[in-house]
Tab-separated table of C-alpha atoms in Angstrom:
chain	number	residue	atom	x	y	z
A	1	UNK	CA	-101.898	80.248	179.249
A	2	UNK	CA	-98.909	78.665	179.599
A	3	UNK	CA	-100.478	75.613	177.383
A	4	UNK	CA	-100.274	78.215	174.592
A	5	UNK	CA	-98.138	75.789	171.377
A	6	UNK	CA	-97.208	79.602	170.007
A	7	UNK	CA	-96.253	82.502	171.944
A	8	UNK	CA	-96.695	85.625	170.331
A	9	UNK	CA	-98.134	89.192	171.130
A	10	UNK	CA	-100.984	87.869	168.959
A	11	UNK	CA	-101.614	84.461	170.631
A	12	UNK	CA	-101.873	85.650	174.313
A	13	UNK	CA	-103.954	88.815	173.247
A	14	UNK	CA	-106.297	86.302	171.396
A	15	UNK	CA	-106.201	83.907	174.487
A	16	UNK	CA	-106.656	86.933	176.704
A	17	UNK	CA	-109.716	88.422	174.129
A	18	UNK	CA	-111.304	84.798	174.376
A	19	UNK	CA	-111.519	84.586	178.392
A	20	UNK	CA	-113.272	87.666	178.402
A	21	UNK	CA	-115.814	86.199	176.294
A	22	UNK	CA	-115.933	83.499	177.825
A	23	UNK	CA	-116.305	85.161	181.308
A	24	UNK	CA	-113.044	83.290	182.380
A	25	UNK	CA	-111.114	86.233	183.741
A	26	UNK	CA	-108.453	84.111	185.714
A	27	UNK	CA	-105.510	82.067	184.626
A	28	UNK	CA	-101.893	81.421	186.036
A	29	UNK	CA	-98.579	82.014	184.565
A	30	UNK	CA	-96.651	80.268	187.350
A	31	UNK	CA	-96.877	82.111	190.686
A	32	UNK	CA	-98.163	84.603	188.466
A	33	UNK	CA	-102.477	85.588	188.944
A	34	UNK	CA	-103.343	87.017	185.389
A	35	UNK	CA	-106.405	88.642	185.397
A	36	UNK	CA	-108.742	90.527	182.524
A	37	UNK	CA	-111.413	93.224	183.906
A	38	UNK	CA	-114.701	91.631	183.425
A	39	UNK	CA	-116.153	95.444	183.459
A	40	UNK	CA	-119.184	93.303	185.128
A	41	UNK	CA	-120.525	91.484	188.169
A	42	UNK	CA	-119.831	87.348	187.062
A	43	UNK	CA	-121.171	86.194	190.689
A	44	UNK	CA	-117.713	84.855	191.615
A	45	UNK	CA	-116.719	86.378	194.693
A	46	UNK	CA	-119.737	85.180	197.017
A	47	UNK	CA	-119.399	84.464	200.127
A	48	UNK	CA	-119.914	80.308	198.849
A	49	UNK	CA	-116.917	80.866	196.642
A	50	UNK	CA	-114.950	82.553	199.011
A	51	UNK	CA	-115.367	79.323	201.515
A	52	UNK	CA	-114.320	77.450	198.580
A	53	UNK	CA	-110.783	78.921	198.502
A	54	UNK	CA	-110.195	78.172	202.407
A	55	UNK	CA	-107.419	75.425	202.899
A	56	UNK	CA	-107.179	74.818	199.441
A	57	UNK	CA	-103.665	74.458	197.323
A	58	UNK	CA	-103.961	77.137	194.840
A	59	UNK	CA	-103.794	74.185	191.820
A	60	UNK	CA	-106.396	72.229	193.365
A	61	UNK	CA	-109.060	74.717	192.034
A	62	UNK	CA	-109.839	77.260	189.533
A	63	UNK	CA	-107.404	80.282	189.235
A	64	UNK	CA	-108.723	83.266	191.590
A	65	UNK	CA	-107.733	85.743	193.118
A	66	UNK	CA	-108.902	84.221	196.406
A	67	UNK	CA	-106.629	81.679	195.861
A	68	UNK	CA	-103.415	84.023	195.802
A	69	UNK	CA	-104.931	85.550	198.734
A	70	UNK	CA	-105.222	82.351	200.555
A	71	UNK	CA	-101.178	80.987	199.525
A	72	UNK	CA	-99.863	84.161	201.009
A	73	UNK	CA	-101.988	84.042	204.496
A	74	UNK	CA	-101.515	80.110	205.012
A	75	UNK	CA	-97.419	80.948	204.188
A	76	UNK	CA	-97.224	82.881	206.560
A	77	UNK	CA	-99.019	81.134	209.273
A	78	UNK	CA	-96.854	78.172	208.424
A	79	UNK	CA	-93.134	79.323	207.678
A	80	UNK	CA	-94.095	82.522	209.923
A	81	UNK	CA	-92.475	84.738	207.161
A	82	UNK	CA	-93.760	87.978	205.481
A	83	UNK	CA	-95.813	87.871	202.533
A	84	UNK	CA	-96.461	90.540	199.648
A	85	UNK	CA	-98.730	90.498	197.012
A	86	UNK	CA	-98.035	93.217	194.372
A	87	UNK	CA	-100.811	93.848	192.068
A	88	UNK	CA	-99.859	95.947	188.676
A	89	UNK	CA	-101.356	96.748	185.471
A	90	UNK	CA	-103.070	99.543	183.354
A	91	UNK	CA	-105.360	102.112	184.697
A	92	UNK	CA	-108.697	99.614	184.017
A	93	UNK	CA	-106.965	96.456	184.764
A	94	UNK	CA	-108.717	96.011	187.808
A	95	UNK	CA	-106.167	96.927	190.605
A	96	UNK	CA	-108.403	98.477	192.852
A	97	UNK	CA	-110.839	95.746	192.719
A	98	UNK	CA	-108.268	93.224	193.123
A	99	UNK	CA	-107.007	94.655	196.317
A	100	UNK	CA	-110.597	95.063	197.877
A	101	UNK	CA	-111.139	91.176	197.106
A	102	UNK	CA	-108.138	90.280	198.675
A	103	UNK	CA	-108.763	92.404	201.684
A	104	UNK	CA	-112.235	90.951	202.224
A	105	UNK	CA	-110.522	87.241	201.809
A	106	UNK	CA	-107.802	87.738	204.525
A	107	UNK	CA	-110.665	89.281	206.728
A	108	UNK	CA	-112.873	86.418	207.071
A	109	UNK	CA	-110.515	83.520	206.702
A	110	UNK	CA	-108.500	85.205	209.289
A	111	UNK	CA	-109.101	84.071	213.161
A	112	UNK	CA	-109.949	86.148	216.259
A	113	UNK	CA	-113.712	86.299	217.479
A	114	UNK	CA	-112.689	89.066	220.298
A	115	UNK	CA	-114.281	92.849	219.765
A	116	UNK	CA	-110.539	94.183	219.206
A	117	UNK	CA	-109.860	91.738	216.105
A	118	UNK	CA	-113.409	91.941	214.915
A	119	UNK	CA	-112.697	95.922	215.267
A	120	UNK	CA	-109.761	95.693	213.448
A	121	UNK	CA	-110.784	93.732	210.297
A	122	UNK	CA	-113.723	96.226	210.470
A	123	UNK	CA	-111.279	99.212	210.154
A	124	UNK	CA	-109.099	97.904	207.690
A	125	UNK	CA	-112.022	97.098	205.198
A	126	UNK	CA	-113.238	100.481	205.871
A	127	UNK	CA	-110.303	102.248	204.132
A	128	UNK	CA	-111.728	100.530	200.561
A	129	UNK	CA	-114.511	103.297	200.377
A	130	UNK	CA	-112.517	106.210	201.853
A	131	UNK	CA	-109.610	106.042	199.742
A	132	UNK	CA	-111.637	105.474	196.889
A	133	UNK	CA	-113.865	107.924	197.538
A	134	UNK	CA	-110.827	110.469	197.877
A	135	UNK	CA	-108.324	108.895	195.672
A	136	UNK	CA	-109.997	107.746	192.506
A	137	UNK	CA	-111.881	109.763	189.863
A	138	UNK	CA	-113.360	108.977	186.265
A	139	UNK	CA	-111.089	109.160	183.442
A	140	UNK	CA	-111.893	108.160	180.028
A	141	UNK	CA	-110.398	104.356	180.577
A	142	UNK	CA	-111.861	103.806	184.043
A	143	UNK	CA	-114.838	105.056	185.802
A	144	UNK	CA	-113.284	104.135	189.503
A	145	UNK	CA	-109.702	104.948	188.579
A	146	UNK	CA	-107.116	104.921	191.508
A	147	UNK	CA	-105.075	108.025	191.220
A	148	UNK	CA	-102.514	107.496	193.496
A	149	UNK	CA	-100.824	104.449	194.531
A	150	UNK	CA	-100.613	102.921	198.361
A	151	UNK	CA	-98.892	100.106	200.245
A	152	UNK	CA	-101.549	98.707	202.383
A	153	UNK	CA	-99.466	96.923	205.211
A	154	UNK	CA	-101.726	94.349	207.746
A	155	UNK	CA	-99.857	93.141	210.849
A	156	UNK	CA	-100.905	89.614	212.304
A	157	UNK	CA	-99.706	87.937	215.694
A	158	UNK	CA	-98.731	84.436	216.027
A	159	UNK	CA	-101.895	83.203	215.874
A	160	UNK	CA	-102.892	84.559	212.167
A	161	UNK	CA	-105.018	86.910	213.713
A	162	UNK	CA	-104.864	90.828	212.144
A	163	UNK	CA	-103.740	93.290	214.865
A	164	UNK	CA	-103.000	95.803	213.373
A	165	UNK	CA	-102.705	98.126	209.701
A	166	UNK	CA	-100.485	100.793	208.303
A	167	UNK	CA	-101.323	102.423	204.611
A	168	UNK	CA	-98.555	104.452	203.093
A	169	UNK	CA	-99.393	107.017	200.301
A	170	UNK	CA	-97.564	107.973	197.329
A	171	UNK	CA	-97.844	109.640	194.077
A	172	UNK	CA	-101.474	111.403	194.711
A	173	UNK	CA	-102.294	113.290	191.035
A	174	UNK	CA	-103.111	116.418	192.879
A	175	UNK	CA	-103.254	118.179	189.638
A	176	UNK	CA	-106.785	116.988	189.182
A	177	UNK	CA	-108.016	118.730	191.908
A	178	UNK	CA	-107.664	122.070	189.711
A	179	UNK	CA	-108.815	120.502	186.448
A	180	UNK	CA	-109.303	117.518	184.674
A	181	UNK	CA	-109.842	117.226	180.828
A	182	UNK	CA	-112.979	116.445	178.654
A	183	UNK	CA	-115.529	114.175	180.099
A	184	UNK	CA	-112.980	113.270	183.197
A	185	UNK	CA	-114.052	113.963	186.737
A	186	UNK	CA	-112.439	115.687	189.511
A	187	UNK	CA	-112.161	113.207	192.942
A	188	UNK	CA	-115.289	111.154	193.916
A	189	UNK	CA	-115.150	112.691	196.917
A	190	UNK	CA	-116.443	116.091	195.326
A	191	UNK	CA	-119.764	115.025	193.550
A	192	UNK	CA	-120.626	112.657	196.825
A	193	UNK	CA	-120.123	115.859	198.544
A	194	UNK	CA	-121.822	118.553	196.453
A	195	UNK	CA	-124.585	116.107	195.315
A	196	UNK	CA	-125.591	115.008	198.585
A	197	UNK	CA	-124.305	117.395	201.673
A	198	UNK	CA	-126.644	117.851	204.614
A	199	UNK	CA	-128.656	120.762	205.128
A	200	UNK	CA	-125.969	121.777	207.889
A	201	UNK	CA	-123.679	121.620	205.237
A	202	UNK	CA	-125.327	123.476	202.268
A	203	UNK	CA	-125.997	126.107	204.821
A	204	UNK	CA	-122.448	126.495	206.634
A	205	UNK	CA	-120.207	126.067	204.014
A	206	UNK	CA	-122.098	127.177	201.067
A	207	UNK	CA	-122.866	123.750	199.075
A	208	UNK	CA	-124.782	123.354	195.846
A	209	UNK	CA	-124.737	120.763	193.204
A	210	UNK	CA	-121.424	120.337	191.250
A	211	UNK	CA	-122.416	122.469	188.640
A	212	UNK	CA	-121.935	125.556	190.446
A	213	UNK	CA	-118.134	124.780	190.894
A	214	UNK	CA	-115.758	125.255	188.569
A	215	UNK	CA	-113.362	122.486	189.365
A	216	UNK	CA	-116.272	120.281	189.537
A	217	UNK	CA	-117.862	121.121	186.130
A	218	UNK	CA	-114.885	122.649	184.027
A	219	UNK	CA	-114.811	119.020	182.296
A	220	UNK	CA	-118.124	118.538	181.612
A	221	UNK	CA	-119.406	115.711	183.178
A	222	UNK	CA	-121.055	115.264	186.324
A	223	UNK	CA	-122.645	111.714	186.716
A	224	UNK	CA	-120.826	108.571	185.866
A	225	UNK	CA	-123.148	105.335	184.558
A	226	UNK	CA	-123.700	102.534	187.422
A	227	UNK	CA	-122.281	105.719	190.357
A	228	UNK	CA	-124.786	106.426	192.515
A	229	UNK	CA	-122.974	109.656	194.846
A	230	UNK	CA	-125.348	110.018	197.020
A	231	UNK	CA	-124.779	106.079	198.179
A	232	UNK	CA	-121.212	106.336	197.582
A	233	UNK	CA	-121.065	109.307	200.185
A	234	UNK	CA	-122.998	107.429	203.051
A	235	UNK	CA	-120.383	104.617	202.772
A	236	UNK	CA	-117.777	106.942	202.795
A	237	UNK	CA	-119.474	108.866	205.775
A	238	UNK	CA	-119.972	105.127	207.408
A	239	UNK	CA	-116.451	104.368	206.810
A	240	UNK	CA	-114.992	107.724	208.839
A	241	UNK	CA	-117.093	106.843	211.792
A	242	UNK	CA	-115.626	103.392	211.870
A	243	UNK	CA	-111.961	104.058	211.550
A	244	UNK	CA	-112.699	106.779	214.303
A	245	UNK	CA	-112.852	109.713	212.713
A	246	UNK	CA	-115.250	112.176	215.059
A	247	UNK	CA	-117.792	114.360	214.113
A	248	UNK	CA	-115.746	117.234	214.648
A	249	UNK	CA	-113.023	115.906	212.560
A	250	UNK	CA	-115.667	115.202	209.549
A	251	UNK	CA	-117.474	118.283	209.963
A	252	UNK	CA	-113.216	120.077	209.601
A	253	UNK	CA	-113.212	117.705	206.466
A	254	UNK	CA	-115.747	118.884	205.054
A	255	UNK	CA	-115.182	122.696	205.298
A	256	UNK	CA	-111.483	122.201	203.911
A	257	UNK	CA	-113.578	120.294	200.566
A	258	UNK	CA	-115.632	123.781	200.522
A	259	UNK	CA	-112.839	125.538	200.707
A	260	UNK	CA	-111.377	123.754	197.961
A	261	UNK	CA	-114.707	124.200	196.056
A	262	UNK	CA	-114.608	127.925	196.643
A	263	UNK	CA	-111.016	128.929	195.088
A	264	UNK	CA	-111.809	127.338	191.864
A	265	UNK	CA	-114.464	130.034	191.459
A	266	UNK	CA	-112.548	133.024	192.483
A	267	UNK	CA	-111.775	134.845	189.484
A	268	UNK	CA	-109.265	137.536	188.371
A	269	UNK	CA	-109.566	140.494	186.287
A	270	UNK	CA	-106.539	143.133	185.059
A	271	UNK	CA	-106.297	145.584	187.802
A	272	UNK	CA	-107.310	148.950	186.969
A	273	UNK	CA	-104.285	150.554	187.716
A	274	UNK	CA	-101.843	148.087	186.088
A	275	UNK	CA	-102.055	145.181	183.226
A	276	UNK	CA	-99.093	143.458	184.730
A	277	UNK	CA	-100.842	143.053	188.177
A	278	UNK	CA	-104.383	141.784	189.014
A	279	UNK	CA	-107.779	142.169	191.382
A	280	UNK	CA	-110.247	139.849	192.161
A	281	UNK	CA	-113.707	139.638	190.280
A	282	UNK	CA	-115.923	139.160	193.583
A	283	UNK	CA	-114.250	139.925	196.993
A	284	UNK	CA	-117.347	138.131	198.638
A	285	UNK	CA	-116.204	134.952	197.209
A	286	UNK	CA	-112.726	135.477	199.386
A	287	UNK	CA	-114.551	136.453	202.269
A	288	UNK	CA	-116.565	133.307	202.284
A	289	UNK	CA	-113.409	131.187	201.878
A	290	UNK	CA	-111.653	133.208	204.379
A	291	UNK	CA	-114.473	132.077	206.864
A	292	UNK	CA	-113.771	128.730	205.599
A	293	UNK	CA	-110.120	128.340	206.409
A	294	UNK	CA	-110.612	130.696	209.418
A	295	UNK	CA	-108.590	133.754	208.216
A	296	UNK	CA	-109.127	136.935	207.168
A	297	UNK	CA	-110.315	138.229	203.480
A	298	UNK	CA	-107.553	140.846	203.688
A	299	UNK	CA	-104.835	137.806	204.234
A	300	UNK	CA	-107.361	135.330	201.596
A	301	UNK	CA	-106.880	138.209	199.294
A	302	UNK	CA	-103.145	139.333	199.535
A	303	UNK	CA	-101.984	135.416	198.920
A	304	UNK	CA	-104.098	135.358	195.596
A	305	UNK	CA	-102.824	138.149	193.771
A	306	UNK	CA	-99.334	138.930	195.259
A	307	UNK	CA	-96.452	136.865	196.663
A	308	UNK	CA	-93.466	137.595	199.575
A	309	UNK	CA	-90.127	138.071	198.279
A	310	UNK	CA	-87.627	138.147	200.886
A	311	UNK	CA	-83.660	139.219	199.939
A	312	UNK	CA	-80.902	137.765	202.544
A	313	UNK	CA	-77.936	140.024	203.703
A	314	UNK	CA	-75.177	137.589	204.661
A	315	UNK	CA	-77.208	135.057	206.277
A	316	UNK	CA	-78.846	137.499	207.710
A	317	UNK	CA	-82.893	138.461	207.228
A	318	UNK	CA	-82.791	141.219	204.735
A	319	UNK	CA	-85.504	142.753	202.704
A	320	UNK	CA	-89.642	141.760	202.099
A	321	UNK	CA	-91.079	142.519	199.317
A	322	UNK	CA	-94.433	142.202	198.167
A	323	UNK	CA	-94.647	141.106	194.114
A	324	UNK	CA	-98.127	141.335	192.312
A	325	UNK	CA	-99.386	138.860	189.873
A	326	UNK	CA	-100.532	138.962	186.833
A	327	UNK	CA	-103.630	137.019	185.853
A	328	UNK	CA	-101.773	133.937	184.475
A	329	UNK	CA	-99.716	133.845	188.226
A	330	UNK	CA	-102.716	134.258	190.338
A	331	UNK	CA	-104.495	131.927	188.706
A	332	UNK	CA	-101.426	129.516	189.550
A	333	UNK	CA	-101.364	130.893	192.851
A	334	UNK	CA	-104.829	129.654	193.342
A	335	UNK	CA	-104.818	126.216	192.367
A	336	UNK	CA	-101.309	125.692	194.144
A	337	UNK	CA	-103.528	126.464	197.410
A	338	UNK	CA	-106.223	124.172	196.782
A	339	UNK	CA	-104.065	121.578	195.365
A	340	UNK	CA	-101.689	121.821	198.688
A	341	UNK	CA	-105.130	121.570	201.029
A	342	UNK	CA	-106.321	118.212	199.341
A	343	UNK	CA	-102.680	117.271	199.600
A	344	UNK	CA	-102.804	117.656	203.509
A	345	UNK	CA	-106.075	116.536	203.385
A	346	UNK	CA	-105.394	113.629	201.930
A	347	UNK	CA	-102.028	112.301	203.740
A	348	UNK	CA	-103.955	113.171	207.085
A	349	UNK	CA	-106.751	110.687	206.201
A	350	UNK	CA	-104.446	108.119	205.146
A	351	UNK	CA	-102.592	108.750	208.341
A	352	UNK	CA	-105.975	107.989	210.668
């Protein structure tokens, strides 16, 4: 690109509108890895072409992303200095994908034969399908897009061998746990769940299709072209078991995601009483999700449709008071919870 005669807006959109065409979705500006979403498989990230890239100067083939993959693990084996690459663009650009094909590069150019470093690369390439599978959603640009960002950091010893990973969280859009608008999707994580639980599953924690759930089927769309769910969720299931998560933990998962599934369909009506306050449609619905979070419908209940109000007296604990909500407010009151569960939820997995 920089062989451009003119540069304008114009001239590097038209150069950028003729790669894709062209199926060249790589070129350099300097250090600089520009890349255009193919939105398609080209058949260039083989395991062949991925040899290709080993030892190789990054100008002494095509532009790749294997080959800034391959600059910043050979600096740092030879200067024995820190290396970042920051990827940035758009939501559709192609940052997730960029980050898996990097990950998969440093993991088998990498050395160490021993279980420990084979178990390492092993865990670190597992986090692609969990934090996807909990972190991205379809939104009208991008049918995998990344809705929160991360700093994936891998530690190496002296030998260029990886010994160790750390992934720090930011920024999760928690808001689309409670809704999402037209033709968007809530978290993968949901329809993999909902579309394919096991029978243990459907029967503990109350499971059905997506349909059933409001948060899940508020937007109106369920399926996303070229998703399968139901593979997506054994991957993700796969990838638990490999970074260690137990059974006991996934089965915990799981219930908090039903949990989840369960407040969006608790309704609210005007109490009968009072306009200003309000009652829930179905107290079976709190019951079940009081079984869920291990509580008790009467304490499920109260933080729905009231709050705690406490006034000090000179540093001292003074008076509680408990407000009632109005529709509007319990409603709120509602998604906060769910939306501060995923949260947790979330930062715990990323934590692991």
């Amino acid at each position: 690109m920089t062989m451009l005669s003119k540069i304008t807006n114009e001239s590097i959109n038209d150069n950028l509108k003729m790669r894709f065409e062209n199926a060249d979705i790589y070129t350099y500006i300097g250090n600089v890895l520009i890349s255009v979403n193919p939105f398609k498989d080209l058949g260039i990230y083989t395991p062949q072409v991925l040899k290709s890239y080993e030892n190789k100067n990054r100008m002494e083939l095509a532009p790749h992303v294997y080959a800034i993959a391959e600059g910043a693990f050979r600096n740092m084996i030879a200067y024995s200095e820190d290396q970042c690459v920051i990827i940035s663009g758009e939501s559709g650009a192609g940052k997730t994908e960029a980050a898996k094909k990097i990950m998969e590069y440093i993991a088998a150019v990498s050395g160490g034969n021993s279980s420990s470093i084979k178990e390492i690369k092993d865990m670190v390439l597992a986090t692609n399908p969990l934090l996807e599978s909990f972190g991205c959603a379809k939104t009208l640009r991008n049918n995998n897009s990344s809705r929160h960002g991360k700093y994936l950091e891998i530690q190496f010893n002296a030998g260029g061998e990886p010994v160790g990973a750390m992934i720090t969280n930011y920024l999760l859009e928690k808001n689309r746990v409670v809704g999402q608008i037209q033709n968007e999707r809530n978290f993968h994580i949901f329809y993999q769940f909902t579309k394919s639980a096991s029978d243990e599953y459907r029967q503990n924690f109350g499971i059905s299709g997506p349909e059933n759930f409001l948060y899940t089927s508020k937007a109106g769309c369920l399926d996303v072209p070229n998703m399968d769910d139901s593979r997506e969720y054994a991957d993700t299931l796969k990838a638990m078991s490999v970074i260690g998560i137990s059974t006991a933990e996934q089965d915990q998962i799981h219930r908090m995601l039903a949990a989840i599934l369960w407040l969006g369909n608790v309704q609210f009506v005007p109490h009968k009483d009072d306009d200003n306050m309000s009652q829930i449609t179905d107290p079976d619905i709190t019951a079940f999700i009081a079984y869920l979070l291990e509580s008790t419908p009467e304490l499920v209940s109260k933080v729905l449709v009231s709050r705690t109000i406490e006034t000090p007296r000179g540093g001292r604990r003074g008076s509680v008071y408990d407000v009632p909500l109005n529709i509007a407010q319990a409603e709120s009151a509602r998604n906060g919870l769910a939306k501060a569960i995923y949260d947790r939820l979330f930062d715990w997995i990323v934590m692991r």
